[in-house]
Amino acid sequence: MAVKVFISYSHKDEPLRDSLAAHLSGLEWEGIISSWYDRQLTAGTEWDDKIKAELESADIILLLISPDFIASKYCREEEIPRALKRHESKQAYVVPVILRPFHWSDTPFAKLQAFPKDAKPVTSWPNQDEAFLSVTQGIRTAAKLLLDYRRQQAEQKKANRAQYQQKVEEFLQDGKGEISWIDQDTLDELAEELGLTIEEAEAIQSQARELYERYKANLEKYKRTLIRSIQRGDDPSNQETKRALERRQRDLGLKPEDVARISKPILDQAELDEQAKQQRLAEAQKLQELELQRQRQWEEYRAKLEHYRQEFSKAVEAEYPLHPAALENLKAFQHQLELKDEDVEAIATPILAAKQAEYERQQSASVDLGNGVILEMVKIPADEFLMGAATGEESFYDDERPQHRVKVPEFWMGKFAVTQEQWSEVAGLPKVKIDLNPEPSYFNGAKRPVEQVSWDEAVEFCDRLSRETGKSYRLPTEAEWEYACRAGTTTPFSFGETITPDLVNFNGDYTYGNAPKGAYRRQTTDVGSFPANAFGLYDVHGNVWEWCADQWYGSYANKPDLLKQNGAIAWT
């Protein structure tokens, strides 16, 4: 920080003051000093208060001595006494600068070292620049001495504070965060010895307490990390785990001895727990082997059931209604596989029901959207079904509970998800409420489902189609959609207990139930690429999500009875 220099002078010596200021500008440029004199006052400033404030805060006060300076009442009665008082109290360094000849040996400041050299007046020098150079050199020396003194004082102050803080930290450590009155007496004596004020000592203690509590909290954080590491199954003796814990220790700024102290009981307990675990595993091994044997038997039986389901499905697809000879063949196949009647019935019932529904279903309706683009609709029969996720079903959400029965009237639904070419044709129709982007999809393809479409845009699509055809098109209610998706089944999927990437376009890296992993295509696929459900609808699982007419509710608990009696009414 630069040394502040205050220049006291008579305005009649202003030209000489300007010359001095020019010479001092080099020291200001170097950052050694910053000078102030009254011509720097701004308009509207209380000049007397400002002058006194600058003088009282100055480190060096220059008295520009001349007959006019002494003759100035303000300089003589205000500035000189204040300057000398600060000099005597060692708050500032007063330097007389003799500008013009004057008998000043009897003045109060005569005992002070004056400049230029030998106190020779500036105007008496053949070259006044040399005179001001002498003044500047003297001020430079004084300023540097003052800066050095400040630096030494600051370093000593820093060392004293560090010594005091170290003692505070020792007492806090010994007292587990508290300082006894006896230790406080020691600290008070040390603060006085080191020249610390009461406020400074209290601030250091407050900071030390804060650091202690933070360190204590960091120890707890490390302890939690170690416990979590063990709970996750990490081996504390593993080199990678050790390095990770050492990084955690460094990041928290903890001492090795403190970490060792809090870690020992945790590691000891972890070792005991591991021993108990191994003992339990040994005791349970026989039971586990029996369970594995039962599981293998069940897997074999389930594979037989799946084999039967496939053969039954092939038979129904090949011929419906089934010929008696085909039924006899299926019965013989059941006996060959040693399948229970009730399990065979559970397989046959939904397949026959779906085939019967398909057999009886009227031909699908279609809408010509132009340019060879057709929108196919499928008639969905009226019925009652159990809506929501069943108890024990894997990966259900709260908004799928509780299960409840819903009656659904007959309605028509699109055979496929709306394709990009269908969307583009309808988007070209006149607007009803909002504009439609004809090509919003991220994965492009005429036969791929349209995506990146909002609910409002889906409603606009239906409204435009309704106005164009004179028929009513809308989004299905949630009940209609789930009913159509299930297609008479009660399993988690319309295809059965699980799905695979051969049946549905989804992330095959993740499985449902005991299904094997499969392909993950990372993009949508053309509609109709996978098998339809029993109602003849495609892609009701996977590919893209579908919009429904209902608002979202977190649970079915408060669903109105009217909506249960008529699934065609949206819950809004």
Coordinates of C-alpha atoms in Angstrom, one line a residue:
M1 CA 0.0 0.0 0.0
A2 CA 1.4 3.4 -1.0
V3 CA 2.6 5.9 1.5
K4 CA 0.1 8.9 1.8
V5 CA 1.7 12.3 1.4
F6 CA -0.1 15.5 2.4
I7 CA 1.3 18.8 0.9
S8 CA 0.7 21.9 3.0
Y9 CA 1.6 25.2 1.2
S10 CA 0.6 28.7 0.4
H11 CA -1.3 29.3 -2.8
K12 CA 1.2 32.0 -3.6
D13 CA 3.8 29.2 -4.0
E14 CA 1.6 27.2 -6.4
P15 CA 4.1 27.2 -9.3
L16 CA 6.8 25.7 -7.0
R17 CA 4.3 23.2 -5.7
D18 CA 3.4 22.2 -9.2
S19 CA 7.1 21.6 -9.9
L20 CA 7.4 19.5 -6.8
A21 CA 4.3 17.5 -7.8
A22 CA 5.8 16.8 -11.2
H23 CA 8.9 15.4 -9.6
L24 CA 6.9 13.4 -7.1
S25 CA 4.9 11.8 -10.0
G26 CA 7.6 9.3 -10.5
L27 CA 7.2 8.0 -7.0
E28 CA 3.4 7.8 -7.5
W29 CA 3.9 5.9 -10.8
E30 CA 6.1 3.4 -8.9
G31 CA 3.4 3.0 -6.3
I32 CA 5.6 4.3 -3.5
I33 CA 3.5 7.3 -2.6
S34 CA 0.1 8.9 -3.3
S35 CA 0.0 12.7 -2.8
W36 CA -2.8 15.1 -1.9
Y37 CA -3.1 18.9 -1.8
D38 CA -6.1 21.2 -1.6
R39 CA -6.4 21.8 -5.4
Q40 CA -7.7 18.2 -5.6
L41 CA -10.9 19.3 -3.7
T42 CA -14.0 18.6 -5.8
A43 CA -16.9 21.0 -6.1
G44 CA -19.4 20.9 -3.2
T45 CA -16.9 19.4 -0.8
E46 CA -16.6 20.8 2.8
W47 CA -13.1 21.9 2.2
D48 CA -12.0 22.4 5.8
D49 CA -13.3 19.0 6.9
K50 CA -11.7 17.4 3.8
I51 CA -8.3 19.1 4.4
K52 CA -8.2 18.0 8.0
A53 CA -9.3 14.5 7.2
E54 CA -6.5 14.1 4.6
L55 CA -3.9 15.6 7.0
E56 CA -5.0 13.3 9.8
S57 CA -4.6 10.2 7.6
A58 CA -1.3 11.1 6.0
D59 CA 1.9 9.2 6.6
I60 CA 4.2 12.0 5.4
I61 CA 3.3 15.7 5.7
L62 CA 5.3 18.1 3.5
L63 CA 5.5 21.7 4.8
L64 CA 6.4 23.9 1.8
I65 CA 8.2 26.7 3.7
S66 CA 8.2 30.3 2.5
P67 CA 7.4 33.7 3.9
D68 CA 3.8 33.5 2.5
F69 CA 3.4 30.0 4.0
I70 CA 4.2 31.3 7.5
A71 CA 2.1 34.4 6.9
S72 CA -0.9 32.2 6.0
K73 CA -3.2 32.1 9.1
Y74 CA -4.7 28.8 8.1
C75 CA -1.3 27.2 7.6
R76 CA 0.1 28.7 10.8
E77 CA -2.9 28.0 13.1
E78 CA -4.4 24.8 11.6
E79 CA -2.1 22.7 9.4
I80 CA 1.3 23.3 11.2
P81 CA 0.1 22.5 14.7
R82 CA -1.8 19.4 13.6
A83 CA 1.1 18.2 11.6
L84 CA 3.6 18.6 14.5
K85 CA 1.2 17.0 16.9
R86 CA 1.0 13.9 14.7
H87 CA 4.8 13.9 14.2
E88 CA 5.4 14.0 18.0
S89 CA 3.0 11.1 18.5
K90 CA 4.9 9.2 15.8
Q91 CA 1.7 8.9 13.7
A92 CA 3.2 10.8 10.8
Y93 CA 6.6 12.0 9.5
V94 CA 6.8 15.8 9.0
V95 CA 9.3 17.1 6.3
P96 CA 9.9 20.8 5.9
V97 CA 10.7 21.7 2.2
I98 CA 12.3 25.2 2.0
L99 CA 11.0 26.9 -1.1
R100 CA 12.1 30.5 -0.6
P101 CA 14.6 32.1 1.8
F102 CA 13.1 32.7 5.2
H103 CA 14.3 32.9 8.7
W104 CA 12.8 29.7 10.1
S105 CA 15.4 28.6 12.6
D106 CA 13.1 29.7 15.5
T107 CA 10.0 28.0 14.2
P108 CA 8.5 24.9 15.9
F109 CA 9.6 22.8 13.0
A110 CA 13.2 24.0 12.9
K111 CA 14.4 20.9 14.7
L112 CA 13.1 18.7 11.8
Q113 CA 15.3 17.5 8.9
A114 CA 14.5 19.8 6.0
F115 CA 15.0 19.5 2.3
P116 CA 16.5 20.3 -0.2
K117 CA 20.0 19.3 0.8
D118 CA 21.4 21.5 3.6
A119 CA 18.0 23.2 3.9
K120 CA 19.0 25.4 0.9
P121 CA 15.9 27.1 -0.5
V122 CA 14.8 25.8 -3.8
T123 CA 14.8 29.3 -5.4
S124 CA 18.5 29.7 -4.4
W125 CA 19.6 26.7 -6.5
P126 CA 21.0 27.5 -9.9
N127 CA 18.9 24.6 -11.2
Q128 CA 15.6 24.2 -9.4
D129 CA 15.1 20.7 -10.9
E130 CA 18.2 19.6 -8.9
A131 CA 16.7 21.1 -5.8
F132 CA 13.4 19.2 -6.3
L133 CA 15.4 16.0 -7.1
S134 CA 17.0 16.4 -3.7
V135 CA 13.6 16.7 -2.1
T136 CA 12.2 13.7 -4.1
Q137 CA 15.2 11.5 -3.0
G138 CA 14.6 12.4 0.6
I139 CA 10.9 11.6 0.4
R140 CA 11.7 8.3 -1.4
T141 CA 14.1 7.3 1.4
A142 CA 11.5 8.3 4.1
A143 CA 8.7 6.5 2.3
K144 CA 10.7 3.3 1.8
L145 CA 11.8 3.3 5.4
L146 CA 8.2 3.7 6.4
L147 CA 7.1 0.9 4.0
D148 CA 9.8 -1.4 5.4
Y149 CA 8.7 -0.6 9.0
R150 CA 5.1 -1.4 8.1
R151 CA 6.1 -4.7 6.5
Q152 CA 8.2 -5.6 9.6
Q153 CA 5.3 -4.7 11.9
A154 CA 2.9 -6.7 9.8
E155 CA 5.2 -9.7 9.8
Q156 CA 5.7 -9.5 13.5
K157 CA 1.9 -9.1 14.0
K158 CA 1.3 -12.1 11.8
A159 CA 3.8 -14.2 13.8
N160 CA 2.3 -13.1 17.1
R161 CA -1.2 -14.0 15.9
A162 CA 0.0 -17.4 14.7
Q163 CA 1.7 -18.1 18.0
Y164 CA -1.5 -17.1 19.9
Q165 CA -3.7 -19.2 17.5
Q166 CA -1.4 -22.3 18.0
K167 CA -1.8 -22.0 21.8
V168 CA -5.6 -21.6 21.4
E169 CA -5.8 -24.7 19.2
E170 CA -3.8 -26.7 21.7
F171 CA -6.2 -25.8 24.5
L172 CA -9.3 -26.5 22.3
Q173 CA -7.8 -29.9 21.4
D174 CA -7.1 -30.8 25.0
G175 CA -10.5 -29.5 26.1
K176 CA -12.5 -31.2 23.3
G177 CA -13.7 -27.8 22.0
E178 CA -13.8 -26.0 25.3
I179 CA -11.2 -23.6 27.0
S180 CA -11.1 -23.8 30.8
W181 CA -10.8 -20.6 32.8
I182 CA -7.3 -21.6 33.8
D183 CA -6.3 -21.9 30.2
Q184 CA -8.0 -18.6 29.5
D185 CA -5.8 -16.9 32.1
T186 CA -2.7 -18.3 30.2
L187 CA -4.2 -17.0 26.9
D188 CA -4.9 -13.5 28.4
E189 CA -1.3 -13.2 29.6
L190 CA 0.0 -14.4 26.2
A191 CA -2.1 -11.9 24.3
E192 CA -0.8 -9.1 26.5
E193 CA 2.7 -10.3 26.0
L194 CA 2.3 -10.4 22.2
G195 CA 0.6 -7.0 22.0
L196 CA -2.8 -8.3 20.9
T197 CA -5.9 -6.3 21.7
I198 CA -8.9 -7.9 23.4
E199 CA -10.8 -7.8 20.2
E200 CA -8.0 -9.4 18.2
A201 CA -7.6 -12.2 20.8
E202 CA -11.4 -12.8 20.8
A203 CA -11.4 -12.9 17.0
I204 CA -8.6 -15.5 16.9
Q205 CA -10.3 -17.6 19.5
S206 CA -13.6 -17.4 17.5
Q207 CA -11.8 -18.4 14.3
A208 CA -9.9 -21.3 16.1
R209 CA -13.2 -22.6 17.5
E210 CA -14.8 -22.4 14.0
L211 CA -11.8 -24.3 12.6
Y212 CA -12.0 -26.9 15.4
E213 CA -15.7 -27.5 14.8
R214 CA -15.1 -27.7 11.0
Y215 CA -12.2 -30.2 11.6
K216 CA -14.4 -32.1 13.9
A217 CA -17.2 -32.1 11.3
N218 CA -14.7 -33.3 8.6
L219 CA -13.7 -36.2 10.9
E220 CA -17.4 -37.1 11.0
K221 CA -17.6 -36.9 7.2
Y222 CA -14.6 -39.2 6.8
K223 CA -16.2 -41.6 9.3
R224 CA -19.4 -41.7 7.3
T225 CA -17.5 -42.2 4.1
L226 CA -15.5 -45.1 5.6
I227 CA -18.8 -46.7 6.9
R228 CA -20.5 -46.3 3.6
S229 CA -17.4 -47.8 1.8
I230 CA -17.6 -50.9 4.1
Q231 CA -21.4 -51.1 3.7
R232 CA -21.0 -51.1 -0.1
G233 CA -18.7 -54.0 0.2
D234 CA -15.4 -52.2 -0.5
D235 CA -12.3 -53.9 0.9
P236 CA -10.4 -51.4 3.1
S237 CA -7.1 -53.3 2.4
N238 CA -7.6 -53.0 -1.3
Q239 CA -5.0 -50.5 -2.8
E240 CA -7.6 -48.7 -4.9
T241 CA -9.9 -48.2 -1.9
K242 CA -6.9 -47.1 0.2
R243 CA -6.0 -44.5 -2.4
A244 CA -9.6 -43.2 -2.5
L245 CA -9.8 -42.9 1.3
E246 CA -6.4 -41.1 1.3
R247 CA -7.7 -38.6 -1.2
R248 CA -10.8 -38.1 0.9
Q249 CA -8.5 -37.6 4.0
R250 CA -6.5 -35.0 2.1
D251 CA -9.5 -33.2 0.7
L252 CA -10.9 -32.9 4.2
G253 CA -7.6 -31.7 5.6
L254 CA -7.3 -34.4 8.2
K255 CA -4.2 -35.6 10.1
P256 CA -3.2 -39.3 9.6
E257 CA -3.2 -39.9 13.3
D258 CA -6.7 -38.6 13.7
V259 CA -7.9 -40.7 10.8
A260 CA -6.2 -43.8 12.3
R261 CA -7.9 -43.2 15.7
I262 CA -11.5 -42.9 14.3
S263 CA -11.0 -45.7 11.8
K264 CA -9.8 -48.4 14.1
P265 CA -13.1 -49.2 15.9
I266 CA -15.0 -49.1 12.6
L267 CA -12.5 -51.5 10.9
D268 CA -12.5 -53.8 13.9
Q269 CA -16.3 -54.0 13.8
A270 CA -16.3 -54.5 10.1
E271 CA -14.0 -57.5 10.5
L272 CA -16.3 -59.0 13.1
D273 CA -19.3 -58.4 10.9
E274 CA -17.5 -60.1 8.0
Q275 CA -16.7 -63.2 10.1
A276 CA -20.3 -63.4 11.2
K277 CA -21.4 -63.0 7.6
Q278 CA -19.2 -65.9 6.5
Q279 CA -20.6 -68.0 9.2
R280 CA -24.1 -67.3 8.2
L281 CA -23.3 -68.1 4.6
A282 CA -21.8 -71.4 5.5
E283 CA -24.8 -72.3 7.5
A284 CA -27.1 -71.3 4.7
Q285 CA -25.2 -73.0 1.9
K286 CA -27.2 -76.3 2.1
L287 CA -30.5 -74.4 2.1
Q288 CA -29.3 -72.4 -0.9
E289 CA -28.3 -75.5 -2.8
L290 CA -31.8 -76.9 -2.2
E291 CA -33.3 -73.7 -3.4
L292 CA -31.2 -73.7 -6.5
Q293 CA -32.3 -77.2 -7.2
R294 CA -35.9 -76.2 -6.9
Q295 CA -35.3 -73.1 -9.0
R296 CA -33.6 -75.2 -11.8
Q297 CA -36.6 -77.5 -11.8
W298 CA -38.9 -74.5 -12.1
E299 CA -36.9 -73.0 -14.9
E300 CA -37.0 -76.3 -16.7
Y301 CA -40.8 -76.5 -16.2
R302 CA -41.2 -72.9 -17.3
A303 CA -39.2 -73.6 -20.4
K304 CA -41.6 -76.4 -21.2
L305 CA -44.5 -74.1 -20.7
E306 CA -43.0 -71.6 -23.0
H307 CA -42.4 -74.4 -25.6
Y308 CA -46.0 -75.4 -25.3
R309 CA -47.2 -71.8 -25.6
Q310 CA -45.3 -71.4 -28.8
E311 CA -46.6 -74.7 -30.3
F312 CA -50.1 -73.8 -29.3
S313 CA -49.8 -70.3 -30.8
K314 CA -48.5 -71.8 -34.0
A315 CA -51.4 -74.3 -34.2
V316 CA -54.0 -71.5 -33.6
E317 CA -52.3 -69.3 -36.2
A318 CA -52.3 -72.1 -38.7
E319 CA -55.9 -73.2 -38.2
Y320 CA -58.8 -71.6 -36.4
P321 CA -61.1 -73.0 -35.0
L322 CA -58.8 -75.9 -34.1
H323 CA -59.5 -79.2 -35.7
P324 CA -60.1 -82.2 -33.3
A325 CA -56.9 -83.8 -34.6
A326 CA -54.9 -80.7 -33.7
L327 CA -56.4 -80.7 -30.3
E328 CA -55.4 -84.4 -29.8
N329 CA -51.8 -83.6 -30.9
L330 CA -51.7 -80.7 -28.4
K331 CA -53.0 -83.0 -25.7
A332 CA -50.3 -85.6 -26.5
F333 CA -47.7 -82.9 -26.5
Q334 CA -48.9 -81.8 -23.0
H335 CA -48.4 -85.3 -21.7
Q336 CA -45.0 -85.6 -23.3
L337 CA -43.9 -82.4 -21.5
E338 CA -45.7 -83.5 -18.3
L339 CA -47.6 -80.2 -17.9
K340 CA -50.4 -79.7 -15.5
D341 CA -53.9 -79.1 -16.9
E342 CA -54.3 -75.8 -15.0
D343 CA -51.1 -74.5 -16.5
V344 CA -52.1 -75.5 -20.0
E345 CA -55.4 -73.8 -19.5
A346 CA -53.8 -70.6 -18.4
I347 CA -51.8 -70.6 -21.6
A348 CA -54.6 -71.5 -23.9
T349 CA -57.3 -69.3 -22.6
P350 CA -55.9 -65.8 -23.5
I351 CA -54.6 -67.1 -26.9
L352 CA -58.0 -68.5 -27.8
A353 CA -59.8 -65.4 -26.5
A354 CA -57.6 -63.2 -28.6
K355 CA -58.0 -65.3 -31.7
Q356 CA -61.7 -65.4 -31.2
A357 CA -61.8 -61.6 -30.9
E358 CA -59.7 -61.3 -34.0
Y359 CA -61.9 -63.8 -35.8
E360 CA -65.1 -61.9 -34.9
R361 CA -63.7 -58.4 -35.3
Q362 CA -64.9 -56.4 -38.2
Q363 CA -62.5 -55.3 -40.8
S364 CA -60.5 -52.2 -39.8
A365 CA -61.6 -48.8 -41.0
S366 CA -59.1 -46.6 -42.8
V367 CA -58.8 -42.8 -43.7
D368 CA -57.1 -41.6 -46.9
L369 CA -55.0 -38.6 -45.8
G370 CA -53.8 -38.0 -49.4
N371 CA -50.6 -38.7 -51.3
G372 CA -51.1 -42.4 -50.8
V373 CA -51.0 -42.0 -47.0
I374 CA -53.6 -44.1 -45.1
L375 CA -54.6 -44.0 -41.4
E376 CA -55.8 -47.4 -40.3
M377 CA -58.3 -47.7 -37.4
V378 CA -59.2 -50.8 -35.4
K379 CA -62.5 -51.4 -33.6
I380 CA -62.0 -52.2 -30.0
P381 CA -64.9 -54.2 -28.4
A382 CA -66.6 -53.0 -25.2
D383 CA -65.8 -54.8 -22.0
E384 CA -64.8 -54.4 -18.4
F385 CA -61.2 -54.8 -17.2
L386 CA -59.0 -54.4 -14.1
M387 CA -57.0 -51.2 -14.5
G388 CA -53.7 -50.5 -12.8
A389 CA -50.7 -52.5 -11.6
A390 CA -51.3 -55.8 -9.8
T391 CA -50.0 -56.5 -6.3
G392 CA -46.5 -58.0 -6.5
E393 CA -45.9 -56.7 -10.0
E394 CA -42.3 -55.7 -10.6
S395 CA -41.3 -52.0 -11.2
F396 CA -44.8 -50.5 -10.7
Y397 CA -45.3 -46.8 -10.0
D398 CA -47.5 -45.3 -7.3
D399 CA -49.7 -43.6 -9.9
E400 CA -50.7 -47.2 -11.2
R401 CA -52.4 -48.0 -7.8
P402 CA -54.9 -49.1 -6.6
Q403 CA -56.2 -51.5 -9.1
H404 CA -59.9 -50.9 -10.0
R405 CA -62.4 -52.2 -12.5
V406 CA -63.4 -50.0 -15.4
K407 CA -66.1 -50.4 -18.0
V408 CA -65.0 -49.4 -21.5
P409 CA -67.5 -48.8 -24.3
E410 CA -66.7 -49.8 -27.9
F411 CA -64.3 -47.4 -29.6
W412 CA -61.9 -47.2 -32.5
M413 CA -58.1 -46.7 -32.2
G414 CA -55.3 -46.3 -34.6
K415 CA -53.8 -49.5 -35.6
F416 CA -50.3 -48.0 -35.4
A417 CA -48.7 -45.1 -33.7
V418 CA -49.1 -42.0 -35.9
T419 CA -46.4 -42.1 -38.4
Q420 CA -44.3 -39.1 -39.6
E421 CA -45.9 -39.2 -43.1
Q422 CA -49.4 -39.2 -41.5
W423 CA -48.4 -36.3 -39.2
S424 CA -46.9 -34.3 -42.2
E425 CA -50.2 -34.7 -44.2
V426 CA -52.4 -33.5 -41.3
A427 CA -50.0 -30.7 -40.4
G428 CA -50.6 -29.4 -43.9
L429 CA -54.3 -29.0 -43.1
P430 CA -55.6 -25.5 -42.0
K431 CA -54.9 -24.6 -38.4
V432 CA -57.6 -25.0 -35.7
K433 CA -55.8 -23.4 -32.7
I434 CA -52.0 -23.7 -33.0
D435 CA -49.4 -24.2 -35.7
L436 CA -47.9 -27.7 -36.3
N437 CA -44.3 -28.4 -37.4
P438 CA -44.6 -30.9 -40.2
E439 CA -41.3 -32.5 -39.4
P440 CA -40.7 -32.4 -35.6
S441 CA -39.1 -35.9 -35.2
Y442 CA -35.5 -36.6 -34.1
F443 CA -35.4 -40.0 -35.7
N444 CA -36.5 -39.4 -39.3
G445 CA -38.5 -41.9 -41.4
A446 CA -41.8 -41.9 -43.2
K447 CA -43.0 -45.1 -41.5
R448 CA -41.4 -44.3 -38.1
P449 CA -43.7 -42.9 -35.3
V450 CA -43.7 -39.1 -35.0
E451 CA -42.0 -37.9 -31.8
Q452 CA -41.0 -34.6 -30.1
V453 CA -44.7 -33.7 -30.2
S454 CA -46.4 -32.0 -27.2
W455 CA -49.9 -32.8 -25.8
D456 CA -51.3 -29.6 -27.3
E457 CA -49.9 -30.5 -30.7
A458 CA -51.4 -34.0 -30.5
V459 CA -54.8 -32.4 -29.7
E460 CA -54.4 -30.0 -32.7
F461 CA -53.7 -33.1 -34.9
C462 CA -56.9 -34.7 -33.8
D463 CA -58.9 -31.4 -34.3
R464 CA -57.6 -30.9 -37.8
L465 CA -58.4 -34.5 -38.8
S466 CA -61.9 -34.2 -37.3
R467 CA -62.6 -31.0 -39.2
E468 CA -61.2 -32.4 -42.5
T469 CA -63.1 -35.8 -42.3
G470 CA -66.3 -34.6 -40.5
K471 CA -65.8 -37.4 -38.0
S472 CA -64.7 -37.1 -34.3
Y473 CA -61.1 -37.9 -33.6
R474 CA -59.5 -37.5 -30.2
L475 CA -56.8 -38.8 -27.8
P476 CA -57.8 -42.0 -26.0
T477 CA -58.5 -41.8 -22.3
E478 CA -56.0 -43.5 -20.0
A479 CA -58.6 -46.2 -19.4
E480 CA -59.2 -46.8 -23.1
W481 CA -55.4 -46.9 -23.8
E482 CA -54.6 -49.4 -21.0
Y483 CA -57.6 -51.5 -22.0
A484 CA -56.5 -51.6 -25.6
C485 CA -52.9 -52.2 -24.6
R486 CA -53.8 -55.2 -22.4
A487 CA -56.1 -56.6 -25.1
G488 CA -57.8 -59.0 -22.6
T489 CA -54.6 -59.9 -20.6
T490 CA -53.9 -59.4 -16.9
T491 CA -50.1 -59.9 -17.1
P492 CA -47.6 -57.0 -16.9
F493 CA -47.4 -57.0 -20.8
S494 CA -49.9 -58.1 -23.5
F495 CA -47.4 -60.7 -24.5
G496 CA -47.2 -62.3 -21.1
E497 CA -45.1 -61.9 -17.9
T498 CA -42.2 -60.2 -19.7
I499 CA -40.9 -58.8 -23.0
T500 CA -37.7 -59.2 -25.1
P501 CA -36.2 -57.0 -27.8
D502 CA -37.6 -59.5 -30.3
L503 CA -41.1 -58.5 -29.3
V504 CA -40.7 -54.8 -28.4
N505 CA -38.3 -51.9 -29.3
F506 CA -36.8 -51.0 -26.0
N507 CA -33.4 -50.9 -24.2
G508 CA -32.4 -54.6 -24.1
D509 CA -29.6 -53.8 -21.7
Y510 CA -32.3 -53.8 -19.0
T511 CA -34.6 -56.7 -18.3
Y512 CA -37.9 -57.3 -16.7
G513 CA -38.4 -60.4 -14.5
N514 CA -36.2 -63.3 -15.7
A515 CA -36.1 -62.3 -19.4
P516 CA -32.6 -62.4 -21.0
K517 CA -30.8 -59.2 -22.2
G518 CA -31.1 -58.3 -25.8
A519 CA -30.4 -55.7 -28.5
Y520 CA -30.7 -52.0 -27.8
R521 CA -31.4 -50.2 -31.1
R522 CA -31.0 -46.7 -29.8
Q523 CA -33.6 -45.4 -32.2
T524 CA -37.3 -45.7 -33.2
T525 CA -38.3 -48.4 -35.7
D526 CA -41.0 -48.5 -38.4
V527 CA -44.4 -49.1 -37.1
G528 CA -45.6 -52.7 -37.5
S529 CA -42.1 -54.1 -37.2
F530 CA -43.1 -56.2 -34.2
P531 CA -46.0 -58.5 -33.4
A532 CA -49.5 -57.0 -32.7
N533 CA -51.4 -57.6 -29.5
A534 CA -54.7 -59.6 -29.5
F535 CA -56.7 -56.5 -30.6
G536 CA -54.4 -56.1 -33.6
L537 CA -52.6 -53.0 -32.3
Y538 CA -48.9 -52.5 -32.8
D539 CA -46.2 -51.0 -30.6
V540 CA -48.4 -50.6 -27.5
H541 CA -45.1 -51.5 -25.7
G542 CA -41.9 -49.7 -26.5
N543 CA -40.8 -47.6 -29.5
V544 CA -42.5 -44.3 -28.3
W545 CA -44.7 -43.1 -25.5
E546 CA -48.4 -42.2 -26.2
W547 CA -50.4 -39.1 -25.2
C548 CA -53.8 -39.7 -23.4
A549 CA -56.6 -37.2 -22.9
D550 CA -56.5 -37.4 -19.0
Q551 CA -54.5 -35.1 -16.7
W552 CA -51.9 -36.8 -14.5
Y553 CA -52.8 -37.8 -11.0
G554 CA -50.4 -39.4 -8.5
S555 CA -52.9 -42.2 -7.6
Y556 CA -56.2 -43.8 -8.5
A557 CA -57.4 -43.5 -4.9
N558 CA -59.7 -40.5 -5.6
K559 CA -60.8 -41.5 -9.1
P560 CA -64.5 -40.6 -9.5
D561 CA -67.0 -43.5 -9.8
L562 CA -68.4 -42.1 -13.0
L563 CA -65.0 -42.7 -14.8
K564 CA -65.0 -46.3 -13.5
Q565 CA -68.5 -46.8 -15.1
N566 CA -67.5 -45.2 -18.4
G567 CA -63.8 -45.5 -19.4
A568 CA -64.4 -43.2 -22.4
I569 CA -64.6 -40.1 -20.0
A570 CA -61.2 -38.5 -19.5
W571 CA -60.1 -37.6 -15.9
T572 CA -59.5 -33.9 -16.2

